[in-house]
mmCIF file of C-alpha atoms in Angstrom:
data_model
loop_
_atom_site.group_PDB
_atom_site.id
_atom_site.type_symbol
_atom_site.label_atom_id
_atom_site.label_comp_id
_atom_site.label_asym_id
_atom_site.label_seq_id
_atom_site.Cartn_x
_atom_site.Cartn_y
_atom_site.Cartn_z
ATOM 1 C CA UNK A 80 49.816 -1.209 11.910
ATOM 2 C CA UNK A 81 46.489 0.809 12.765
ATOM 3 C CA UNK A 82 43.643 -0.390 10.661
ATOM 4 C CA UNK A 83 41.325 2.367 9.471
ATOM 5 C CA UNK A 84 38.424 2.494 11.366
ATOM 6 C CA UNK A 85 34.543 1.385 9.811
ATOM 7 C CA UNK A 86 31.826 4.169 10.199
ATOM 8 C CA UNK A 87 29.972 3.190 13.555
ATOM 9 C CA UNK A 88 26.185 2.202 13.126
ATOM 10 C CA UNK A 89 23.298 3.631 14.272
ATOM 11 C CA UNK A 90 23.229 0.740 16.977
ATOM 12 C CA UNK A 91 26.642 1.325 17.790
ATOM 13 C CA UNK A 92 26.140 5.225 18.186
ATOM 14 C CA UNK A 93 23.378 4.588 20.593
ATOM 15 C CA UNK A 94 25.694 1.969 22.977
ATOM 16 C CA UNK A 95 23.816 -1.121 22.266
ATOM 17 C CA UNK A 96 22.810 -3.222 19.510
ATOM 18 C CA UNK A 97 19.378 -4.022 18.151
ATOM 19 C CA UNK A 98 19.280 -8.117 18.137
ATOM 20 C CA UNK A 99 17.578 -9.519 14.844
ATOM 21 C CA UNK A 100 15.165 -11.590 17.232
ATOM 22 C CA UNK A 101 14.010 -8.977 19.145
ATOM 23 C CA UNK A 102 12.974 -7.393 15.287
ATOM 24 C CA UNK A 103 11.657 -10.546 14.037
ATOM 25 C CA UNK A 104 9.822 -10.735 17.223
ATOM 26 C CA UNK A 105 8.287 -7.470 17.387
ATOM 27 C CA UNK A 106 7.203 -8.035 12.816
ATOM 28 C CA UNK A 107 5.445 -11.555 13.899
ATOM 29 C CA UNK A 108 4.063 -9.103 17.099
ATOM 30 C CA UNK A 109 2.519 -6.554 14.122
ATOM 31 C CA UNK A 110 1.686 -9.203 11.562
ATOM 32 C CA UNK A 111 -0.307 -11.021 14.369
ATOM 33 C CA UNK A 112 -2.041 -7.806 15.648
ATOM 34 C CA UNK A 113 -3.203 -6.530 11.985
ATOM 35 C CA UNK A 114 -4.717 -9.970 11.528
ATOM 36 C CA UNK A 115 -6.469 -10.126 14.787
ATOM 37 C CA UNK A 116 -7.612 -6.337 14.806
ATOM 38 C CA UNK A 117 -8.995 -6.782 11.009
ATOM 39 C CA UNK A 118 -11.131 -10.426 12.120
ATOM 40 C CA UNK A 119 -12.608 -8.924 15.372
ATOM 41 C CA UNK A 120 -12.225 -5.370 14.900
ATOM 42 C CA UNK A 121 -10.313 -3.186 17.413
ATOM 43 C CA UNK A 122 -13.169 -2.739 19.972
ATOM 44 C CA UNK A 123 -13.240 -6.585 20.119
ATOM 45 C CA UNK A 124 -9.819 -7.777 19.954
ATOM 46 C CA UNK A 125 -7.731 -8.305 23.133
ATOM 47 C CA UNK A 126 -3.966 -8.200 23.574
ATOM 48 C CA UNK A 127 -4.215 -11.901 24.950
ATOM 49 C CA UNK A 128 -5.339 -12.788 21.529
ATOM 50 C CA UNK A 129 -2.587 -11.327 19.970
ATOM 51 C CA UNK A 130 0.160 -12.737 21.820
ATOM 52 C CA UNK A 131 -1.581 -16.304 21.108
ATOM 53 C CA UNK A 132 -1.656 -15.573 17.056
ATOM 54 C CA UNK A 133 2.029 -14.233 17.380
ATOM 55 C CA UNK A 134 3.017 -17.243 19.349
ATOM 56 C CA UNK A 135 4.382 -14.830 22.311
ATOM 57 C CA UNK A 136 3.629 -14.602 26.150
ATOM 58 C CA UNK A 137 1.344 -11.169 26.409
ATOM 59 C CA UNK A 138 3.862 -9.276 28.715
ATOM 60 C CA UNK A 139 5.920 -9.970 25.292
ATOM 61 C CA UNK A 140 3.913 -7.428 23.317
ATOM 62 C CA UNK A 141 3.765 -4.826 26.056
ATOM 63 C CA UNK A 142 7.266 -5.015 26.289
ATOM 64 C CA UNK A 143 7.882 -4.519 22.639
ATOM 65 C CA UNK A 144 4.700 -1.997 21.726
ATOM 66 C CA UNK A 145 3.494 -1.068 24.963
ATOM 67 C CA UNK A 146 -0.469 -0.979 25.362
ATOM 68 C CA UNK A 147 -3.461 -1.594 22.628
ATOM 69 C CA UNK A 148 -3.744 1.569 21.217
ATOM 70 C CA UNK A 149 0.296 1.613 19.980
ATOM 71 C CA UNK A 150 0.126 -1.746 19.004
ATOM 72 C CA UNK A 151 -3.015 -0.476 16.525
ATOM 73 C CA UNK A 152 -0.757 2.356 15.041
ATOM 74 C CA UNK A 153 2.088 0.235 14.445
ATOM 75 C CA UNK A 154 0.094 -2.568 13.145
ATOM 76 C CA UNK A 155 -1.573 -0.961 10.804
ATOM 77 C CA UNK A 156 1.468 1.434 9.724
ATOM 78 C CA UNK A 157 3.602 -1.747 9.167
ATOM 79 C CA UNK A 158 0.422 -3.419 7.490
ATOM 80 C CA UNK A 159 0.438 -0.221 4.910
ATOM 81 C CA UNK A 160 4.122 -0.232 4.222
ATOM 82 C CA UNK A 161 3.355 -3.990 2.436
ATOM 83 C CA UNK A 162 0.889 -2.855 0.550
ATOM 84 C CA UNK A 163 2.357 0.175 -0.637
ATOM 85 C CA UNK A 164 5.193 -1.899 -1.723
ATOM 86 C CA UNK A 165 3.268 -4.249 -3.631
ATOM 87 C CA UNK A 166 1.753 -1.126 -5.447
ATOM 88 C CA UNK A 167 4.773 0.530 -6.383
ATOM 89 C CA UNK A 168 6.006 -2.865 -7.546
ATOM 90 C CA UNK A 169 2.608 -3.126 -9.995
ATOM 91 C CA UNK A 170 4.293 0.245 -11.370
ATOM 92 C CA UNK A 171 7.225 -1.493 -12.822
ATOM 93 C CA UNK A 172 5.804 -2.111 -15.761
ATOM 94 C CA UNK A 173 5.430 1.576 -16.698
ATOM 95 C CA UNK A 174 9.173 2.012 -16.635
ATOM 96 C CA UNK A 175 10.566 0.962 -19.749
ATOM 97 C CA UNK A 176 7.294 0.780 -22.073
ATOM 98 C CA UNK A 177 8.024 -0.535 -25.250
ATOM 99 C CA UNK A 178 5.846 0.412 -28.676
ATOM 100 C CA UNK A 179 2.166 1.110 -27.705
ATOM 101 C CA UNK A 180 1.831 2.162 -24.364
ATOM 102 C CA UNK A 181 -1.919 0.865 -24.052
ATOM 103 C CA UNK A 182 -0.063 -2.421 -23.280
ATOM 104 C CA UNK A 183 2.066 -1.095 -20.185
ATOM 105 C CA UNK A 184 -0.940 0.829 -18.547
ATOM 106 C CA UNK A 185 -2.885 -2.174 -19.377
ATOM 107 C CA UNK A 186 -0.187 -4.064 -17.387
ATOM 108 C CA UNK A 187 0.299 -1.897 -14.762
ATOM 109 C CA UNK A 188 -3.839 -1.457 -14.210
ATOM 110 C CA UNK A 189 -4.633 -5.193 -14.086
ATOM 111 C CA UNK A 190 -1.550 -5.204 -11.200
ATOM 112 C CA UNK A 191 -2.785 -2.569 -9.147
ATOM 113 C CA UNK A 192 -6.595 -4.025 -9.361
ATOM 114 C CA UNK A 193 -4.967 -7.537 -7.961
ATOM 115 C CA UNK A 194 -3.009 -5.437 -5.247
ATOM 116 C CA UNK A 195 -6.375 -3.692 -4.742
ATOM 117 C CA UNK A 196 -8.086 -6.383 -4.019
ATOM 118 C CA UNK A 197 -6.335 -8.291 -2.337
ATOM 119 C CA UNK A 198 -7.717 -9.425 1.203
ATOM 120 C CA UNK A 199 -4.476 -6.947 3.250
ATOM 121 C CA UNK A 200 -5.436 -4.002 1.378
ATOM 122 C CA UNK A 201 -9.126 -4.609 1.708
ATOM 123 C CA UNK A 202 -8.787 -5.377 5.332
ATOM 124 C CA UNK A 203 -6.008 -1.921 5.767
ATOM 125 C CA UNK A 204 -8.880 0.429 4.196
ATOM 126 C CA UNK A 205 -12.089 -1.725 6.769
ATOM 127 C CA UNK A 206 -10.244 -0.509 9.194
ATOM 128 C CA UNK A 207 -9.481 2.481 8.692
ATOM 129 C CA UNK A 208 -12.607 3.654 7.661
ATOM 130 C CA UNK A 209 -14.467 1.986 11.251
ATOM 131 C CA UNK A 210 -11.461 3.597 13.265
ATOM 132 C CA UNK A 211 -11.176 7.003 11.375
ATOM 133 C CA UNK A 212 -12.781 8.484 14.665
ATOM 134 C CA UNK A 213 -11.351 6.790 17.013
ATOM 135 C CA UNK A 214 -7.410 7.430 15.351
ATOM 136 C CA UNK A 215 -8.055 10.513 13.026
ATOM 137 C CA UNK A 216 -4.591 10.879 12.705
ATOM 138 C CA UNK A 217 -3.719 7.629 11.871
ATOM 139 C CA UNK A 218 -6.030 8.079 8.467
ATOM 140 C CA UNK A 219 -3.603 11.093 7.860
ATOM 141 C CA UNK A 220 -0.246 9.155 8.206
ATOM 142 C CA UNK A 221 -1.253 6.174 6.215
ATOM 143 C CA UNK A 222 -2.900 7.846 3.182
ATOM 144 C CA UNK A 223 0.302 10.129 3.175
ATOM 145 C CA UNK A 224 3.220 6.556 3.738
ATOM 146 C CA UNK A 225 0.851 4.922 1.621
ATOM 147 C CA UNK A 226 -2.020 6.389 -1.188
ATOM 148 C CA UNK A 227 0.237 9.116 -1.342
ATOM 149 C CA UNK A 228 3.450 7.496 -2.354
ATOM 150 C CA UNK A 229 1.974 5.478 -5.215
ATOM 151 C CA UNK A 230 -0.263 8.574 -6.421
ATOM 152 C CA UNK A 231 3.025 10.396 -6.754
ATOM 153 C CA UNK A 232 4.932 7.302 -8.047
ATOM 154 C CA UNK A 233 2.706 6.958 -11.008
ATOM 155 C CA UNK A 234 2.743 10.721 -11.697
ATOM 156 C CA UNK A 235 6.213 10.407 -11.887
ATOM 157 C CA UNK A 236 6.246 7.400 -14.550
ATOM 158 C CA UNK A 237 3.544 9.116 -16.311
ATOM 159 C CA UNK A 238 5.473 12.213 -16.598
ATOM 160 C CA UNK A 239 8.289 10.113 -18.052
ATOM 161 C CA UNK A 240 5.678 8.726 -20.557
ATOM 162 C CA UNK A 241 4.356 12.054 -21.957
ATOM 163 C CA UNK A 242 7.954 13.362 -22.038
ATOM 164 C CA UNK A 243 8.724 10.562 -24.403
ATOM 165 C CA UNK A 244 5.782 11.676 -26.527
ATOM 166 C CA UNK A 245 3.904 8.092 -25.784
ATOM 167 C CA UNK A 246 0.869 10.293 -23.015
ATOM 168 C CA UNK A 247 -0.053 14.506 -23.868
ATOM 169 C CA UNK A 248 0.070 15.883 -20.441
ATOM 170 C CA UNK A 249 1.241 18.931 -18.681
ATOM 171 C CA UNK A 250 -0.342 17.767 -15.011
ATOM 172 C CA UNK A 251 0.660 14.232 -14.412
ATOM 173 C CA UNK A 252 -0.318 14.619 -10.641
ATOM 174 C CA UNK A 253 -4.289 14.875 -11.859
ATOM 175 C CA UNK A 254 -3.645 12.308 -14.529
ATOM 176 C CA UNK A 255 -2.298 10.301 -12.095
ATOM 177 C CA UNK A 256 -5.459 10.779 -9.603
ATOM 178 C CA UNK A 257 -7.736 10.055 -12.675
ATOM 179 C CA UNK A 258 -5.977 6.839 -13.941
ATOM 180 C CA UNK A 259 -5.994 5.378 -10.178
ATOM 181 C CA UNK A 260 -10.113 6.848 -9.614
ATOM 182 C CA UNK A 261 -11.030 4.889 -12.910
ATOM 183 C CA UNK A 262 -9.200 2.020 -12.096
ATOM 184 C CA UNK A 263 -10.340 1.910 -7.826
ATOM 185 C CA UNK A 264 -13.555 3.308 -8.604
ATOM 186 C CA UNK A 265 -15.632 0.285 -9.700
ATOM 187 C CA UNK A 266 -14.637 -1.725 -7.174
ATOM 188 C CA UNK A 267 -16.020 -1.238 -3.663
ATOM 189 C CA UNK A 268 -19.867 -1.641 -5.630
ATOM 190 C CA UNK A 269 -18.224 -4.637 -7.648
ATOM 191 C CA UNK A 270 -16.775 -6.486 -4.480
ATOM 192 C CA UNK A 271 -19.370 -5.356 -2.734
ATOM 193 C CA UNK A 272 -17.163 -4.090 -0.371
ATOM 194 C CA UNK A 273 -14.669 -6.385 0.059
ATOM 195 C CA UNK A 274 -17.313 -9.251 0.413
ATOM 196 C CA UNK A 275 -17.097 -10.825 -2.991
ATOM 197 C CA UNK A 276 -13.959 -12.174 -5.006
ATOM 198 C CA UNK A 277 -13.696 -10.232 -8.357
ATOM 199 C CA UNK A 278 -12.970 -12.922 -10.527
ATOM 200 C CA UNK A 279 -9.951 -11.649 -12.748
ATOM 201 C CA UNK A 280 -11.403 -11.498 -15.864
ATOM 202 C CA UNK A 281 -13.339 -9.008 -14.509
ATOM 203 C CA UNK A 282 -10.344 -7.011 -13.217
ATOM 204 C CA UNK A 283 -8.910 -6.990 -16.799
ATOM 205 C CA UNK A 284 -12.061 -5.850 -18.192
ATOM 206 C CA UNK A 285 -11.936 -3.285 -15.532
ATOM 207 C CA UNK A 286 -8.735 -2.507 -16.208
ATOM 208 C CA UNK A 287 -8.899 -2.186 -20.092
ATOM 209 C CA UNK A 288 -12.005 -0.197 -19.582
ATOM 210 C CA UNK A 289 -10.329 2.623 -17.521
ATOM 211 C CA UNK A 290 -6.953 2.384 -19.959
ATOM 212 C CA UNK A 291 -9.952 3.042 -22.861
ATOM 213 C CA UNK A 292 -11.157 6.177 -20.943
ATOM 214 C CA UNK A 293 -7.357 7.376 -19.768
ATOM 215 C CA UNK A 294 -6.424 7.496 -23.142
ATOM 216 C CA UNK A 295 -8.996 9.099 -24.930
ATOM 217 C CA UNK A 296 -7.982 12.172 -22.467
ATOM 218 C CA UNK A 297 -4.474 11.612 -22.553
ATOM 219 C CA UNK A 298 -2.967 10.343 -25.662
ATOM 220 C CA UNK A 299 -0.690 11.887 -27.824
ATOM 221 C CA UNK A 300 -2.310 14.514 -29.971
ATOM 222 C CA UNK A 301 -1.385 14.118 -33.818
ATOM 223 C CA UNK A 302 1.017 17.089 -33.289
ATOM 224 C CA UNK A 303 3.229 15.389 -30.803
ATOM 225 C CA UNK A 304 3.169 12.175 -32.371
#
C-alpha cells in the first residue's frame, strides 16, 4: 500500500539538511561575538577573540559568518531579536487586564524598565549608537525587527484597552510612543548611561510616575465610562 507522502521541508527542498550543530554552533558563534564586540568595541575586537569566547577554532567563524563586518550584523541582529522578545513578553500583562487598568500598565511598565535596563539591551543600544556611522543601515534594520515591533505591539494592546472602554484613545500608535518616551525617558540621565544599576524601587517609582502622567491623558472620559 502507498503511504501518503509528508510535505518536504525547506531543507529537503534545497537537497541537503541543515544539522542542529552546525545552528547551535553558529548561536554560541553570535552570542560570543555580541559579547566581545560590546566589551572592546568593534574597532578593538578581533575575530581570534571571538572564536576563543565561542570555544571554536577562528577558520570556524569564517566558515559560518564569513569576515568581521557580517559577523557584526548578525551579532547584533540576533542580539536584538532577544531583547525584543523579552519586551513583547513584558506586554503580556496588558492582555487580559482585569478591574483597574492602572495595575496592568503598572505591570507592564515596571517589566519593560527591567528589560530596559538590563545589561543586553544597554549594551545593543552602546553599540549602536558608536557604530551608527560606520553601519547606518544596520540602525535602520534593528529599530524596525526591534523598537518597532514592540512600539506597534503595545499600540495594538492599547487599542484593545480603549476599545473595552478601560483607555480614551483614537491614536494608539502616539499613545503608544508616549507611554514607552515616559517610561525610557528618565533613564539614560538616571543610569547615567548605562553606568549605574537603577535600583528597582526606583524603576517602580519610575514606572508609576509615567502610568500617573499616561493616564491623566488617556483615561476614560466620564462619558465612556
Amino acid at each position: 500500500m502507498n503511504r501518503p507522502k509528508t510535505p518536504a521541508t525547506a531543507s529537503e527542498l534545497s537537497g541537503r539538511a541543515v544539522p542542529r550543530g552546525r545552528v547551535d554552533k553558529r548561536q554560541a558563534i553570535l552570542e560570543a561575538a555580541f559579547k566581545t564586540f560590546a566589551r572592546e568595541g568593534y574597532g578593538q575586537s578581533c575575530v581570534r577573540e571571538i572564536a576563543a569566547e565561542a570555544g571554536v577554532a577562528k577558520p570556524t567563524i569564517y566558515n559560518h559568518l564569513g569576515d568581521k563586518e557580517t559577523l557584526f550584523r548578525e551579532a547584533m541582529r540576533a542580539a536584538a531579536g532577544r531583547t525584543v522578545g523579552q519586551g513583547l513578553a513584558a506586554l503580556d500583562a496588558l492582555r487580559d487586564v482585569q478591574g483597574d487598568v492602572r495595575a496592568g500598565l503598572e505591570d507592564a511598565g515596571h517589566r519593560l524598565l527591567l528589560h530596559h535596563c538590563d545589561d543586553e539591551s544597554q549594551a545593543l543600544r552602546r553599540l549602536l549608537h558608536a557604530e551608527a556611522a560606520r553601519f547606518p543601515e544596520l540602525l535602520e534594520l534593528i529599530q524596525q525587527e526591534g523598537a518597532r515591533r514592540l512600539h506597534d505591539a503595545l499600540a495594538d494592546r492599547l487599542a484593545r484597552l480603549a476599545l473595552s472602554g478601560r483607555l480614551h484613545t483614537d491614536d494608539p500608535d502616539l499613545a503608544a510612543e508616549q507611554f514607552l518616551a515616559l517610561l525610557t525617558g528618565p533613564m539614560e540621565l538616571r543610569s547615567r548611561l548605562g553606568t549605574r544599576k537603577v535600583p528597582d524601587a526606583e524603576l517602580r517609582a519610575v514606572g508609576r510616575s509615567a502610568v500617573d502622567t499616561f493616564l491623566r491623558a488617556y483615561a476614560p472620559r466620564p462619558v465612556d465610562a
